[in-house]
Amino acid sequence: MFHQTVKLALLSTLWLLPALGYAQFDSDEILQERMIFEKFGSLPAELSESAPGHNAPYEFLLREASVEFDETDRGIVAYIHYLNRIKIYSDDPIEQTEAALIGIPYYASDNIERVTNLEGLTWKPNGQFYRLNVDDTRNVELNSRYRLIEFEMPEIEEGVILEYKYTLERRYIEELPDFYLSDRVPVRETALYLKNANYLRFDVIEQNVDFELSYQEFNVDTSSIPFVFTYERPDPVNVEVWKVTDIPAINTTSYISSIDDVRAKLKFQISEFGLPRQPLDNSWELVAAQMRRNSNPFDRLEENKALIDELTEPYLSVQNLQELQDSIFHFVNSNMQFDGVHSIYAEGDLGRVAKGEPADQAEINTLLMGMLRKAGIDAYPLFISGRQFGRINRSYPSLFQFNRMLVFSEIGEETFIMDASYSHSLPNLISVDAYNEQGFLLLENTFDWVEILPEKSRFNLDIEIEADLDINGSLAGVLKAEVSGYPSREIRRSIAGGETNSEIIKKIFLDVYPDVDLSETEITVQNENRDLITIQADFAISNYAVSFSEGLEYKPMMVGYLYQNPFETTNRRVPITLDAPETLFVKYRVNLPDGTSSEELQGEQSTELPGAKLMEEYDVTQKQLNYSFGVDIDRKQFSAQDYAQLRRIYERWVGLSNEVWFIETDR
């Protein structure tokens, strides 16, 4: 019996050995490191540094955030502490102001977020500092959901370091605000500390991270209770840390969809919750359910049924569904007064839309959707992210990715995307900022994804010039054109604004010729297709060609010119996003004056890549210049690998615009 007791005791001791000798807990140094506000107000060592190894006007020396959670009387609140340091290297006042002007956006709707603990310091090179007067901050409304705290750091000059901190308190913990790693200027050092509560965990999605990002997870024992299995011990504190140094400035060249689409960032979405923690299902099905629960657009239609019935009744005699849709759209679009607020939920009175009182985008488009459905047309809300807001990341289900509501309809095999808040618009003609790849279509019991490809949202110009060139260099003739898409909308807006035909034609086609004379001008909006506008005008441009004793210098691209290539750099690392597809075709026939002649030229040539083409055709005789030029770009997205070819098309366009032909005087 004695030996059995000893054996059991020995086994018990051996069972404890792994816990006593091998249970590892990280040092509590990480808990001190995550207290980033303790660094605020300390003299920055970088004050005495010489100029950096880049030519940026300023850089982020430090960008840190520390996240923690607490249970309050407002529920579980995330406290996100931010600390930033910026050093200014430029002596240019504009670049200094750009660095010193700080904006802190926050989600103000339903008091989901608020900003506290705001402080700022400007450190002079001699170590003297000046405090930010928080009474000088401005609180600006960005839209129905977001506000912006804006301020300018004091005492700005070359060599100063700007330091500011604040806390973002957030009641909505299903997801956290994106943490941006990169910026328009270099970032020397950045770190994010996430102190998890024991009842929750987050999935983390890296986006546009093309550099080495350090990640560590720490479990820190903060208990003084001895390691004896009979005592209950608290869970260790879990801290996740992401760090990176020397992040280059992002490529913010022209023709990107949004800076938000190219910045490196971390996205956080709750993945486990409760005690013990249980996995959560994050899906677009849940987002759709959340939309129906929070502010169901179909419920809003039912609440406004009497109004919608009354407004739709006069149009129900129209038999053709497309004509019926056009009529209803024109009614809403021409009566509405857009207040400039893009939103996804219609919270105000829909009656004010019909009365022409200020209304937001969701209110205007909800009324449109209701009238279309009453007329028997399948119409549904389409939720999108505006171009400046960035593209939708479908791997990250979140209601917060949407900031606009459009209307999607289906008539037979044809689909339409509409935004009645976009003035002087048409079905399938939406703003450039709304033309952003894909949208979330909410149906009564399900949802779908829709590619945003509205056929009228493009730049279309077809121009014909017949003219005579005289011996003094003056050019006179007739301009004829057909336009549609965005140019057509611009003309309809100008007509509604009271501009004359001559003013409109000069603005659209002849803006570089201040002394052009126009007569016999006609602008006709086609009744059967309001997108198509025909234009005709007689014109005369004095001294169009430069006259010499030996002849005339004539520029062949009278209209349709492009004098500067928007793609200046030879290399590009990010995709190209144009505003919209574009078609431009210009045909010229120019008679030469007596006593002159041109060198004959016949032939065709083109510069092209899949989705884009530049075409030229020449039939030039000694006495007449016949030639045409066309650009056809039928998509708006191109990869970085397409950049060189696309740039060549624009280079040729610029080359033609600056080309000069010599018309010789007969001897």
XYZ file of C-alpha atoms in Angstrom:
667
model
C 0.000 0.000 0.000
C 2.840 2.306 0.841
C 4.483 1.741 -2.540
C 1.202 2.394 -4.347
C 0.769 5.717 -2.508
C 4.300 6.790 -3.380
C 3.692 5.832 -6.997
C 0.515 7.931 -7.190
C 2.263 10.881 -5.580
C 5.115 10.610 -8.044
C 2.704 10.520 -10.999
C 0.972 13.617 -9.644
C 4.298 15.413 -9.372
C 5.308 14.404 -12.896
C 1.939 15.641 -14.199
C 2.624 19.050 -12.671
C 6.136 19.341 -14.117
C 5.083 20.485 -17.591
C 2.995 23.267 -16.056
C 5.784 24.296 -13.695
C 8.667 24.047 -16.108
C 7.269 24.608 -19.623
C 4.158 26.802 -19.433
C 5.433 29.940 -21.191
C 4.010 33.420 -20.797
C 5.365 36.460 -22.560
C 6.878 39.362 -20.700
C 4.611 42.215 -19.704
C 6.874 44.638 -21.627
C 4.424 44.501 -24.514
C 1.725 45.880 -22.203
C 3.929 48.899 -21.565
C 4.796 49.253 -25.246
C 1.153 49.420 -26.237
C 0.629 52.484 -23.998
C 1.464 54.734 -26.937
C 0.188 57.975 -25.364
C 3.102 57.862 -22.917
C 5.354 58.838 -25.831
C 3.380 62.010 -26.489
C 5.122 65.194 -25.415
C 8.631 63.726 -25.322
C 11.249 65.627 -27.308
C 11.467 63.785 -30.680
C 14.982 62.578 -31.455
C 14.345 63.195 -35.181
C 14.455 66.995 -34.678
C 18.203 67.011 -35.203
C 18.192 64.684 -38.214
C 19.415 65.880 -41.581
C 17.363 65.627 -44.752
C 16.040 62.116 -45.550
C 16.885 59.962 -48.537
C 13.766 60.938 -50.484
C 12.339 64.090 -52.038
C 8.915 64.030 -50.359
C 7.891 67.375 -48.821
C 7.157 65.646 -45.504
C 6.877 62.157 -44.044
C 5.228 60.273 -41.214
C 7.934 59.517 -38.683
C 5.509 57.508 -36.603
C 1.997 56.209 -37.064
C 0.685 54.056 -34.220
C -2.628 52.849 -32.899
C -3.566 50.854 -29.808
C -6.948 49.145 -29.458
C -8.638 47.983 -26.264
C -12.184 47.135 -25.193
C -14.309 47.891 -22.166
C -17.828 47.097 -20.986
C -19.669 50.343 -20.238
C -23.226 51.471 -19.686
C -23.282 52.100 -23.476
C -22.382 48.467 -24.136
C -19.006 47.134 -25.249
C -16.876 50.031 -26.494
C -13.680 49.867 -28.529
C -11.136 52.539 -27.578
C -8.723 53.151 -30.441
C -5.844 55.421 -29.474
C -3.869 57.080 -32.293
C -0.458 58.745 -32.193
C 1.088 60.434 -35.254
C 4.318 62.326 -35.896
C 5.011 64.186 -39.146
C 8.241 65.949 -40.097
C 8.166 68.752 -42.668
C 11.144 69.087 -45.026
C 9.736 71.548 -47.569
C 9.975 75.327 -47.475
C 6.984 75.619 -49.831
C 4.003 77.181 -47.954
C 1.481 75.092 -49.912
C 3.252 71.807 -49.115
C 3.676 72.879 -45.483
C -0.053 73.599 -45.233
C -0.851 70.221 -46.791
C 1.147 68.519 -44.032
C -0.304 70.687 -41.270
C -3.976 70.364 -42.226
C -5.290 67.306 -40.344
C -8.676 65.650 -40.796
C -10.117 62.967 -38.498
C -13.238 61.325 -39.980
C -15.635 59.517 -37.673
C -18.983 57.757 -37.973
C -21.329 60.144 -36.195
C -24.673 58.569 -37.134
C -26.414 56.961 -34.131
C -23.450 58.085 -31.979
C -21.494 55.055 -33.138
C -18.176 56.934 -32.879
C -16.834 59.965 -31.091
C -13.393 61.550 -30.817
C -11.815 62.356 -27.440
C -8.371 63.098 -25.941
C -7.331 65.303 -28.866
C -4.005 67.059 -28.320
C -1.347 68.398 -30.654
C 2.164 69.841 -30.499
C 4.404 71.523 -33.038
C 8.079 70.979 -32.226
C 10.530 73.597 -33.507
C 14.079 72.498 -34.455
C 15.397 74.218 -31.305
C 13.199 72.022 -29.069
C 10.566 74.675 -28.382
C 6.977 73.515 -28.814
C 3.556 75.082 -29.414
C 0.268 73.478 -28.397
C -2.750 73.025 -30.632
C -5.711 75.081 -29.432
C -8.515 72.505 -29.622
C -11.055 75.348 -29.605
C -9.853 76.150 -33.124
C -10.928 72.756 -34.517
C -13.838 72.546 -36.958
C -16.467 69.815 -37.009
C -17.719 69.360 -40.576
C -20.512 67.150 -41.909
C -19.253 64.951 -44.761
C -22.539 63.132 -45.400
C -25.503 61.729 -43.494
C -23.253 59.279 -41.618
C -19.769 60.770 -41.344
C -18.359 63.938 -39.832
C -14.821 65.305 -39.915
C -12.820 67.011 -37.184
C -10.460 69.333 -39.026
C -7.638 71.508 -37.712
C -4.346 73.073 -38.739
C -1.259 72.557 -36.619
C 0.306 75.832 -35.353
C 3.648 77.524 -36.115
C 4.523 75.689 -39.310
C 7.947 76.019 -40.925
C 10.620 73.858 -42.497
C 12.126 71.344 -40.068
C 9.266 71.189 -37.546
C 7.735 67.959 -36.255
C 3.972 67.777 -35.863
C 2.709 65.451 -33.149
C -0.943 64.764 -32.424
C -2.963 62.115 -30.608
C -6.617 61.283 -30.125
C -8.936 58.470 -29.104
C -11.743 57.141 -31.259
C -14.485 55.593 -29.123
C -16.585 53.128 -31.123
C -19.747 51.362 -29.988
C -19.990 49.108 -33.053
C -17.457 46.312 -32.498
C -18.521 43.913 -35.252
C -15.745 45.555 -37.228
C -13.043 48.101 -36.509
C -11.953 51.067 -38.637
C -9.340 50.273 -41.261
C -5.768 50.844 -40.109
C -3.769 52.449 -42.915
C -0.129 51.462 -43.229
C 0.860 53.520 -46.285
C 0.147 57.074 -47.377
C 0.840 59.640 -50.109
C 4.203 60.303 -48.425
C 6.688 57.866 -46.884
C 5.930 56.312 -43.487
C 9.063 55.588 -41.480
C 7.548 53.476 -38.706
C 4.072 52.187 -37.971
C 2.631 49.823 -35.387
C -0.775 48.559 -34.355
C -1.460 46.972 -30.940
C -4.700 45.025 -30.498
C -5.454 44.032 -26.902
C -8.211 41.460 -27.269
C -10.888 41.033 -24.638
C -11.204 37.405 -23.549
C -14.712 37.254 -25.026
C -13.860 38.281 -28.604
C -11.401 37.822 -31.470
C -11.079 39.384 -34.923
C -10.256 38.172 -38.413
C -7.665 40.399 -40.037
C -7.511 41.008 -43.789
C -4.409 42.504 -45.362
C -5.125 44.676 -48.391
C -2.515 46.034 -50.844
C 0.300 44.920 -48.533
C 3.229 44.290 -50.897
C 5.979 44.650 -48.269
C 7.125 42.617 -45.279
C 4.725 43.070 -42.377
C 5.799 41.787 -38.962
C 3.134 40.075 -36.862
C 3.422 38.746 -33.294
C 0.897 37.459 -30.776
C 1.587 37.718 -27.054
C -0.144 36.011 -24.130
C 0.877 37.864 -20.991
C 0.217 36.491 -17.533
C -0.712 39.363 -15.219
C -1.709 37.189 -12.254
C 0.228 36.779 -8.994
C -1.567 33.512 -8.199
C 0.906 30.561 -8.041
C 0.788 27.832 -10.684
C -1.202 25.320 -8.653
C -4.042 23.508 -10.349
C -6.372 23.899 -7.356
C -6.459 27.708 -7.801
C -8.452 29.339 -10.586
C -6.251 31.690 -12.579
C -7.410 34.522 -14.891
C -6.787 34.134 -18.604
C -3.579 35.698 -19.871
C -3.881 39.055 -21.661
C -3.825 38.520 -25.417
C -2.093 41.218 -27.486
C -1.575 41.102 -31.254
C 1.022 43.409 -32.798
C 1.666 44.427 -36.409
C 4.772 46.446 -37.247
C 6.502 47.683 -40.375
C 9.185 50.247 -41.151
C 10.199 52.332 -44.165
C 7.005 52.187 -46.217
C 7.420 54.083 -49.500
C 4.893 56.653 -50.641
C 2.049 55.148 -52.627
C 1.760 55.817 -56.328
C -0.989 58.441 -56.596
C -0.622 59.127 -60.287
C -3.674 60.145 -62.278
C -6.348 57.708 -63.363
C -6.641 55.534 -60.298
C -10.065 54.450 -59.074
C -9.463 55.859 -55.578
C -6.487 56.357 -53.292
C -8.301 54.006 -50.915
C -7.944 51.223 -53.482
C -4.130 51.385 -53.496
C -3.247 52.204 -49.867
C -1.933 49.318 -47.785
C -4.226 48.669 -44.841
C -5.518 46.161 -42.309
C -9.241 45.417 -42.026
C -10.766 43.892 -38.876
C -13.980 41.918 -38.561
C -15.212 40.076 -35.477
C -14.824 36.293 -35.783
C -15.484 34.944 -32.242
C -17.655 36.189 -29.399
C -18.891 35.062 -25.981
C -17.639 33.044 -23.012
C -16.569 30.560 -24.041
C -15.906 32.181 -27.418
C -18.006 30.881 -30.302
C -17.206 31.406 -34.004
C -19.385 33.950 -35.825
C -20.534 33.712 -39.416
C -19.674 36.869 -41.355
C -21.440 36.780 -44.697
C -23.212 38.975 -47.214
C -26.418 37.121 -46.313
C -26.120 38.657 -42.861
C -25.457 42.094 -44.364
C -28.629 41.757 -46.450
C -30.580 40.740 -43.346
C -29.133 43.697 -41.458
C -30.286 46.069 -44.213
C -33.804 44.698 -44.126
C -33.840 44.973 -40.339
C -32.352 48.459 -39.973
C -34.172 50.399 -42.688
C -35.864 48.141 -45.179
C -36.352 50.069 -48.455
C -39.339 47.862 -49.320
C -40.991 48.889 -46.031
C -40.451 52.539 -46.984
C -42.371 51.905 -50.205
C -45.281 50.445 -48.263
C -45.258 53.424 -45.888
C -45.504 55.783 -48.885
C -47.935 53.675 -50.934
C -50.623 56.367 -51.287
C -48.097 58.954 -52.500
C -46.493 56.538 -54.972
C -49.872 55.447 -56.349
C -50.939 59.057 -56.873
C -47.709 60.082 -58.614
C -47.601 57.009 -60.878
C -51.235 57.067 -62.021
C -50.766 59.607 -64.901
C -48.140 57.373 -66.574
C -49.930 54.019 -66.481
C -51.482 54.514 -69.924
C -48.023 54.185 -71.555
C -47.843 50.654 -72.955
C -44.150 50.362 -73.858
C -42.262 49.587 -70.644
C -39.051 51.374 -71.665
C -40.999 54.489 -72.615
C -42.881 54.186 -69.326
C -39.597 53.917 -67.409
C -38.149 56.908 -69.271
C -41.232 58.987 -68.449
C -41.182 58.133 -64.752
C -37.432 58.703 -64.523
C -37.768 62.082 -66.267
C -40.509 63.108 -63.835
C -38.443 62.328 -60.737
C -35.163 63.607 -62.209
C -36.603 66.910 -63.406
C -38.614 67.624 -60.232
C -36.069 66.637 -57.590
C -33.688 68.996 -55.805
C -30.651 67.011 -54.707
C -29.182 68.307 -51.430
C -25.741 66.843 -52.180
C -25.943 64.112 -49.528
C -25.228 60.569 -50.725
C -26.845 57.971 -48.494
C -28.140 54.414 -48.503
C -31.285 54.762 -46.386
C -34.292 56.968 -47.135
C -35.138 58.438 -43.754
C -37.014 61.603 -44.749
C -40.401 62.312 -46.301
C -40.554 61.075 -49.918
C -43.235 63.642 -50.661
C -40.702 66.438 -50.595
C -38.908 64.860 -53.573
C -41.959 65.368 -55.789
C -42.413 68.889 -54.421
C -38.908 69.856 -55.457
C -37.716 70.346 -51.897
C -34.124 69.389 -50.915
C -33.772 65.614 -50.541
C -30.883 63.176 -50.335
C -29.930 60.535 -52.876
C -31.634 57.616 -51.125
C -34.924 59.515 -50.783
C -34.922 60.500 -54.465
C -34.072 57.017 -55.705
C -36.464 55.272 -53.309
C -39.325 57.307 -54.797
C -38.120 56.384 -58.305
C -37.976 52.704 -57.369
C -41.471 52.811 -55.869
C -42.997 54.439 -58.960
C -41.310 51.955 -61.290
C -42.553 48.987 -59.243
C -46.075 50.438 -59.170
C -45.892 50.664 -62.983
C -45.072 46.949 -63.207
C -41.327 47.258 -63.773
C -38.966 45.059 -61.764
C -36.887 47.591 -59.839
C -34.651 47.117 -56.785
C -32.218 49.110 -54.642
C -28.567 48.851 -55.739
C -26.033 49.730 -53.048
C -22.601 50.863 -54.190
C -19.398 52.427 -52.999
C -18.680 55.754 -54.683
C -15.383 55.932 -56.511
C -13.785 58.218 -53.920
C -14.883 55.787 -51.200
C -12.989 52.897 -52.808
C -14.081 49.639 -54.381
C -16.144 47.033 -52.548
C -14.036 44.237 -51.063
C -16.242 41.170 -51.424
C -14.048 39.139 -49.071
C -15.023 41.528 -46.265
C -18.830 41.491 -45.764
C -19.752 44.850 -44.280
C -22.610 47.311 -44.527
C -20.094 50.093 -44.010
C -18.646 49.546 -47.482
C -21.713 51.175 -49.075
C -22.317 54.909 -49.260
C -24.746 55.324 -52.163
C -28.047 53.892 -53.323
C -29.001 53.605 -57.006
C -31.883 51.809 -58.718
C -31.561 48.659 -60.827
C -34.338 47.577 -63.190
C -34.952 44.792 -65.662
C -37.180 44.982 -68.744
C -37.096 41.820 -70.806
C -33.454 41.006 -71.494
C -32.250 44.551 -70.828
C -31.004 45.891 -67.513
C -30.762 49.501 -66.375
C -28.894 51.336 -63.630
C -30.345 54.683 -62.616
C -29.599 57.605 -60.343
C -32.377 60.183 -60.405
C -30.354 62.467 -58.096
C -27.881 62.991 -60.993
C -29.424 66.013 -62.704
C -30.329 65.949 -66.432
C -29.610 62.246 -66.472
C -31.215 59.241 -68.134
C -31.574 55.535 -67.348
C -28.088 53.981 -67.681
C -26.380 57.377 -67.388
C -24.824 57.696 -63.930
C -22.106 59.962 -62.583
C -18.424 59.129 -63.040
C -18.073 58.772 -59.263
C -20.881 56.193 -59.161
C -19.343 54.202 -62.035
C -17.330 51.921 -59.754
C -17.180 48.280 -60.835
C -19.975 46.463 -58.938
C -22.980 46.903 -56.688
C -24.983 44.950 -54.109
C -28.527 44.277 -55.324
C -31.016 43.829 -52.490
C -34.036 41.694 -53.350
C -36.998 40.914 -51.092
C -35.613 37.604 -49.830
C -32.097 37.369 -51.201
C -29.368 39.470 -52.825
C -27.129 39.487 -55.887
C -24.024 41.202 -57.262
C -24.332 43.412 -60.328
C -21.536 44.596 -62.601
C -21.890 48.338 -63.140
C -21.798 48.698 -66.930
C -24.376 51.400 -67.800
C -24.291 51.693 -71.588
C -24.976 55.447 -71.766
C -22.286 56.331 -69.235
C -19.565 57.120 -71.757
C -18.106 59.968 -73.819
C -19.341 59.814 -77.426
C -18.581 62.468 -80.064
C -18.882 62.036 -83.844
C -17.774 65.200 -85.665
C -17.526 66.229 -89.307
C -15.731 69.353 -90.553
C -16.124 70.750 -94.078
C -14.113 73.943 -94.543
C -12.195 76.229 -96.860
C -8.748 77.559 -96.046
C -7.904 80.964 -97.562
C -4.516 82.348 -98.547
C -4.326 84.470 -95.380
C -4.741 81.428 -93.126
C -8.387 81.883 -92.159
C -10.524 78.741 -91.939
C -14.285 78.837 -92.514
C -16.848 76.102 -92.927
C -19.485 73.925 -91.309
C -19.230 71.820 -88.158
C -21.670 68.927 -87.769
C -21.750 66.586 -84.786
C -23.702 63.902 -82.991
C -23.026 63.496 -79.276
C -24.312 61.183 -76.560
C -23.457 60.121 -73.030
C -21.736 62.610 -70.750
C -21.317 65.342 -73.444
C -25.050 65.074 -74.172
C -25.868 65.566 -70.481
C -23.556 68.581 -70.316
C -25.374 70.147 -73.267
C -28.809 69.512 -71.711
C -27.598 71.139 -68.490
C -26.295 74.134 -70.430
C -29.591 74.521 -72.310
C -31.510 74.377 -69.018
C -29.113 76.963 -67.585
C -29.953 79.437 -70.348
C -26.726 79.295 -72.346
C -26.943 80.172 -76.033
C -26.191 77.711 -78.821
C -22.984 79.564 -79.667
C -21.783 79.462 -76.054
C -22.462 75.735 -75.823
C -20.770 74.858 -79.133
C -17.697 76.941 -78.276
C -17.425 75.291 -74.861
C -17.770 71.734 -76.177
C -15.747 71.928 -79.405
C -13.866 75.204 -79.873
C -12.738 76.393 -76.451
C -9.155 77.160 -77.575
C -10.326 79.651 -80.222
C -11.513 82.760 -78.352
C -12.101 84.736 -81.581
C -14.092 82.105 -83.467
C -17.255 83.429 -85.130
C -20.323 81.170 -85.164
C -23.553 81.546 -87.091
C -26.519 79.434 -88.170
C -26.169 77.377 -84.973
C -28.541 74.490 -84.299
C -28.722 72.124 -81.326
C -31.440 69.473 -81.452
C -32.262 67.025 -78.659
C -33.893 64.023 -80.330
C -37.415 63.428 -79.054
C -37.269 59.649 -79.434
C -33.841 59.422 -77.794
C -32.931 62.315 -75.494
C -29.395 60.964 -75.178
C -28.692 61.769 -78.843
C -28.072 65.422 -79.702
C -27.302 66.744 -83.191
C -25.348 69.963 -83.684
C -24.594 72.152 -86.673
C -22.883 75.534 -86.975
C -21.111 77.695 -89.515
C -17.740 78.821 -88.187
C -14.897 81.148 -89.119
C -11.493 81.219 -87.422
C -9.223 84.085 -88.444
C -5.529 83.301 -88.799
C -6.026 79.625 -88.085
C -3.004 78.795 -90.253
C 0.200 80.814 -89.998
C 0.884 82.504 -93.330
C 4.382 82.840 -94.805
C 5.552 83.896 -98.258
C 6.445 80.241 -98.936
C 3.093 78.912 -97.769
C 0.881 78.115 -94.773
C 1.486 76.164 -91.565
C -1.741 74.262 -90.922
C -2.647 72.251 -87.799
C -4.805 69.293 -88.861
C -6.484 68.731 -85.457
C -8.906 71.639 -85.356
C -11.209 69.766 -82.950
C -10.707 66.591 -80.947
C -7.268 67.750 -79.817
C -5.322 66.567 -76.776
C -2.295 68.714 -76.024
C -0.880 66.911 -72.990
C -0.535 63.202 -72.287
C -2.287 62.374 -68.988
C 0.133 59.454 -68.608
C 3.439 61.273 -68.203
C 5.579 58.699 -66.406
C 7.073 55.777 -68.272
C 6.327 53.210 -65.536
C 3.292 52.470 -63.417
C 2.675 50.021 -60.576
C -1.075 50.399 -60.117
C -3.997 49.667 -62.473
C -5.449 52.390 -64.695
C -9.041 53.485 -64.148
C -10.429 55.898 -66.731
C -13.519 57.961 -66.024
C -15.590 56.050 -68.582
C -15.381 54.434 -72.020
C -14.842 56.939 -74.814
C -15.444 57.184 -78.556
C -14.250 60.161 -80.579
C -14.360 60.263 -84.375
C -13.517 63.357 -86.446
C -13.677 63.559 -90.235
C -12.164 66.533 -92.091
C -12.492 67.795 -95.647
C -10.599 71.031 -96.205
C -10.306 72.783 -99.570
C -7.007 74.602 -100.160
C -6.819 78.132 -101.592
C -5.893 78.785 -105.180
C -2.186 79.091 -105.710
C -1.291 76.514 -103.051
C -0.794 72.770 -102.988
C -0.164 69.986 -100.514
C 1.992 66.915 -100.649
C -0.190 63.905 -101.452
C -0.752 61.332 -98.725
C -2.868 58.167 -98.742
C -3.116 55.362 -96.235
C -4.372 54.071 -92.909
C -2.692 53.259 -89.622
C -3.714 52.319 -86.109
C -2.325 51.978 -82.613
C -4.195 49.523 -80.450
C -4.421 47.079 -77.563
C -7.383 44.980 -76.376
C -10.102 47.465 -75.431
C -8.472 50.588 -76.910
C -7.662 51.765 -80.424
C -6.514 54.919 -82.215
C -7.224 55.054 -85.968
C -5.987 57.403 -88.714
C -6.971 57.565 -92.378
C -5.556 59.914 -95.048
C -6.603 60.766 -98.598
C -4.771 64.043 -99.135
C -4.485 65.437 -102.658
C -2.715 68.553 -103.864
C -5.887 70.638 -103.595
C -7.926 68.969 -100.831
C -7.187 67.598 -97.373
C -9.322 64.536 -96.608
C -8.449 62.761 -93.385
C -10.066 61.284 -90.302
C -9.052 60.445 -86.772
C -10.699 58.210 -84.191
C -10.209 56.989 -80.632
C -12.266 54.061 -79.373
C -11.755 53.020 -75.737
C -14.498 50.568 -74.840
C -13.541 49.802 -71.239
C -12.441 51.856 -68.257
C -10.182 49.387 -66.429
C -6.691 48.497 -67.632
C -3.980 46.561 -65.828
C -0.575 48.030 -65.015
C 0.831 45.704 -67.692
C -1.299 47.518 -70.304
C 0.097 50.883 -69.284
C 2.875 51.172 -71.894
C 0.527 50.382 -74.781
C -2.219 52.684 -73.501
C 0.342 55.441 -73.038
C 1.434 55.036 -76.671
C -2.134 55.638 -77.842
C -2.300 58.883 -75.894
C 1.197 59.848 -77.058
C 0.098 59.501 -80.670
C -3.056 61.515 -79.921
C -0.946 64.325 -78.468
C 1.478 64.083 -81.375
C -1.343 64.522 -83.899
C -2.745 67.454 -81.932
C 0.604 69.267 -82.069
C 1.424 68.287 -85.656
C 1.799 70.960 -88.327
C 1.377 70.447 -92.079
C 3.008 72.804 -94.553
C 0.873 74.002 -97.482
C 3.204 75.321 -100.191
C 2.596 78.407 -102.287
C 2.827 77.609 -106.004
C 5.809 79.225 -107.694
